[in-house]
C-alpha cells in the first residue's frame, strides 16, 4: 500500500485511530473532530454571519469527560511526522491538555507540556502510543499531584438530561480551580467576561468539590437580589432541597448550599451582622460573585464577612477585576487562576460583537454659560459658570438636550426596529425619569398601544423594578425601552438587548465594561447576533484604554444631516430631515411639574442644541481607531493583503472559485457594497478592488462580457454550446460572476441549465453533449471565467 496516495481521513481511519484504540483508549475517552468555538459573528452593515473558520481538534483524548489529557493532530502521509505541531500546541494551550501528538500515519511525535526542561519531544512508533493510565500517571507525577488531590481533580462533572456541557474555557476554569483547591489553595480569582457563564462555572466547581467531599457547606454571595434569584432558578437548580436562600435575616443551619446578599447578612450595626450566627468554620467554601464590587474594598463592611470566614476557601468571580490604590481584587484573592476576556469571547463567537454610534452635541463640546442674572425656569438664579458635559443633567438640565437625545434614539429605532430591547443609562434617577417622559412623548403610538413600551427601572421605583424580569425575558415583548441610572449596570442578563444608550458620564473602566456586558449575550433564535452602543457622552473613548480588551466592529459618528444608523444599515430606509434642533424659544415637552429637592439643579430651556459634523472612525488591523474615509481605509487594508496588482491578479486567477475569495475578503472586513457605493458605479468586485486599491480604470461587466465574446474560445464552439456560453455571458453582465460560478459547480450545474434562458437552448444532457461531454463543458466554463478577466 502506498500511503502517499491516501487522504488524511484514510490515514486516520487505517492507522491513527487503530493505534490509539490498541493503546487502551475507550470510546468515551476518544472524541474526533471536536469543534471548540461557535464561529465569530461577522457584522456587515445590518447583516451578520458566522465565520466559516473554526477551532477544530482532530482527536481529543480525555482521562474522563471534561478532563483532557492529549491532543492528536493528523496529516496525510505527504507531510512530515511533526507537521501540524504548532497548531496542535495552540489548541492544547486553550484546553490545558498536557500532551500533544502529531502523526502522518507512520508513527507519532510527542510533545510533553508538563516538562519545564530537558527534551520535550520524542518520536514514537504506532504501537508505542501511551495508554490513558500511563498519561494520567505521568500528569500526576510531573505536576506533583498526590493521590488524594488526583481523586478530587478527577471527580465527575454534572451532566443534565438536556445534554448541557461546559464550553472549553469553562472546563479550563473549573479544572484549574478544583485542582488548586484540592492542593490547598485558599484564595482563587476567576476573571470571565460578562455573558460567558460565571455562575454555571461556579456550579460545576461546587458540584465536583461537594461530590468529592472536599467541601460540605458552601456560601454563594452576591450584592443584587436578582443575581441570587437568577442563580437559584437557573444554574444552581440541580442542588434542589440541599440549597436555601438567606432571607429576612433568618438563619437555618440544616442546609448545605446557601445563597445570600451581602446586605442580607451584614449591616452597619453589629446586631445586623447575621453571618455571626454561623461559626467561623461553618462554611468550607465561599464564592463571591461580582467581587469587583464592595468585597474588593479593604475598608468595606462586606470584606468583614470574608474575613470572619477566613478559614473557608474563597473564590472571587468577576468580569472586571478592580485594581486601585484602595480597592484590589488581586491583593485579596491573588492573581487570576484563569482569565477569559471579552475579546476572546467575541473571537470565539460566544459573545456578541458591537457597533458604536458616537454623537457629539455642540453644547457638550462647547459648553454653555448663562446670561448675567439669568434665572432658571423655577426662578432660581443660575450661578455664572461655564457648564460642560460633566455638568449636564447633574447640576444643569437643558431641556432641549434631553429632547435631542430622545429624538436621536427614536429615529434609530424607527429605522432599525421599534421593538428592540433598549437600555438608556442616565446620570441619575431624575434624569432617567425625564428621559422616559421624552421617549414616551416621541413614541405616543406605541405607548398608547402598551403603556409599558418605555419604563423607568431604577432602585426607587417599585413599579419599574417589578418589570425588570419582563424586560430581561426574551419571551416578553414589554418593556421595550428601559431608562435607568445604575440599577442595571451589573447582574442584569438582558439577553435580547440590541441597543445600549450612554447618556451618562463614565470614567470607570470597571463600570464601562459592566455596561458593555449588558448587550454581549447572543440569542440567534431571537435575531440577536450583535448590538449597538449609542454614545452621547464620549464614554467610548475608553476603547482606546489598554485596559479594555474587546474592540467594536465599527465606530460611526453621524452629523446633523446624517441618518441615525451607520450607512451600511440604511438601505431602503427613509429618514426624515435630520436638522432636528430645539431652542430659541421653542416649547419642549420634557418637563417636570415640581422642582426636585434631592440635589440642587438648574433647569433651563430655549437653548439651541445641535449635532456636530460627522466624523467616521475605523479600526485598523492593530485595533486602533483612525480617522479616514472608508475608501482610504479599504485601500490601505487591501494593499496589506496584496502588495501589488500582480499579487492580486495571481491570487484571483489561482482561485478555483471567485466567490470563495470574495467571502475571504468579506470576513476580513472589506465591505464590497460600501466600496461600490463609494465608487458610485455598479462594478464587478474584481474591478472594484483593482480600482480602489491599485488605481486601475474599471471596466463595467458589460464591457468585460463584450471583450470575452471576441475571444478565441467562441471560435471553438458553435450551435448549442456557443449559445450557452453567450447566455452565461449575458447573465454575468446582469448578475455578476456568481452566475458563471454556479454553472461550473458540479453540484449546481444541472439546476442552472434548467433555468431561463438556458432551458430554452436545450435539455442539460443535450447541452453537455454539444460541448463534447461533461469534462469538456466544465473546461469551457473555466476558460470563460478566465476570458472575462483577461482584459486586466
PDB file of C-alpha atoms in Angstrom, residues 358 540 543-544 551-557 614-638 640:
ATOM      1  CA  UNK A 358     -20.875  58.388  18.609  1.00  0.00           C
ATOM      2  CA  UNK A 540     -16.465  55.039  24.300  1.00  0.00           C
ATOM      3  CA  UNK A 543     -11.950  51.733  23.963  1.00  0.00           C
ATOM      4  CA  UNK A 544      -8.523  53.283  23.496  1.00  0.00           C
ATOM      5  CA  UNK A 551     -12.833  46.223  20.096  1.00  0.00           C
ATOM      6  CA  UNK A 552     -16.011  47.390  18.331  1.00  0.00           C
ATOM      7  CA  UNK A 553     -16.650  46.265  14.762  1.00  0.00           C
ATOM      8  CA  UNK A 554     -17.490  49.803  13.668  1.00  0.00           C
ATOM      9  CA  UNK A 555     -17.487  53.319  15.058  1.00  0.00           C
ATOM     10  CA  UNK A 556     -19.838  55.819  13.383  1.00  0.00           C
ATOM     11  CA  UNK A 557     -20.284  59.475  14.281  1.00  0.00           C
ATOM     12  CA  UNK A 614     -19.807  63.786  11.154  1.00  0.00           C
ATOM     13  CA  UNK A 615     -16.537  62.028  11.758  1.00  0.00           C
ATOM     14  CA  UNK A 616     -16.250  58.340  10.932  1.00  0.00           C
ATOM     15  CA  UNK A 617     -13.556  56.229  12.550  1.00  0.00           C
ATOM     16  CA  UNK A 618     -12.439  52.726  11.612  1.00  0.00           C
ATOM     17  CA  UNK A 619     -10.419  50.125  13.438  1.00  0.00           C
ATOM     18  CA  UNK A 620      -7.146  49.301  11.784  1.00  0.00           C
ATOM     19  CA  UNK A 621      -5.640  45.818  11.955  1.00  0.00           C
ATOM     20  CA  UNK A 622      -3.989  46.703  15.276  1.00  0.00           C
ATOM     21  CA  UNK A 623      -7.345  47.543  16.836  1.00  0.00           C
ATOM     22  CA  UNK A 624      -6.639  51.293  16.905  1.00  0.00           C
ATOM     23  CA  UNK A 625      -9.212  53.849  15.814  1.00  0.00           C
ATOM     24  CA  UNK A 626      -8.154  56.011  12.873  1.00  0.00           C
ATOM     25  CA  UNK A 627      -9.977  58.791  11.124  1.00  0.00           C
ATOM     26  CA  UNK A 628     -10.095  58.230   7.382  1.00  0.00           C
ATOM     27  CA  UNK A 629     -12.569  57.906   4.556  1.00  0.00           C
ATOM     28  CA  UNK A 630     -13.896  54.412   4.058  1.00  0.00           C
ATOM     29  CA  UNK A 631     -12.192  54.281   0.682  1.00  0.00           C
ATOM     30  CA  UNK A 632      -8.781  55.215   2.145  1.00  0.00           C
ATOM     31  CA  UNK A 633      -9.260  52.714   4.938  1.00  0.00           C
ATOM     32  CA  UNK A 634     -10.116  49.930   2.482  1.00  0.00           C
ATOM     33  CA  UNK A 635      -7.243  50.824   0.166  1.00  0.00           C
ATOM     34  CA  UNK A 636      -4.681  50.551   2.962  1.00  0.00           C
ATOM     35  CA  UNK A 637      -6.048  47.201   4.125  1.00  0.00           C
ATOM     36  CA  UNK A 638      -6.231  45.756   0.611  1.00  0.00           C
ATOM     37  CA  UNK A 640      -1.593  44.957   3.137  1.00  0.00           C
TER      38      UNK A 640
END
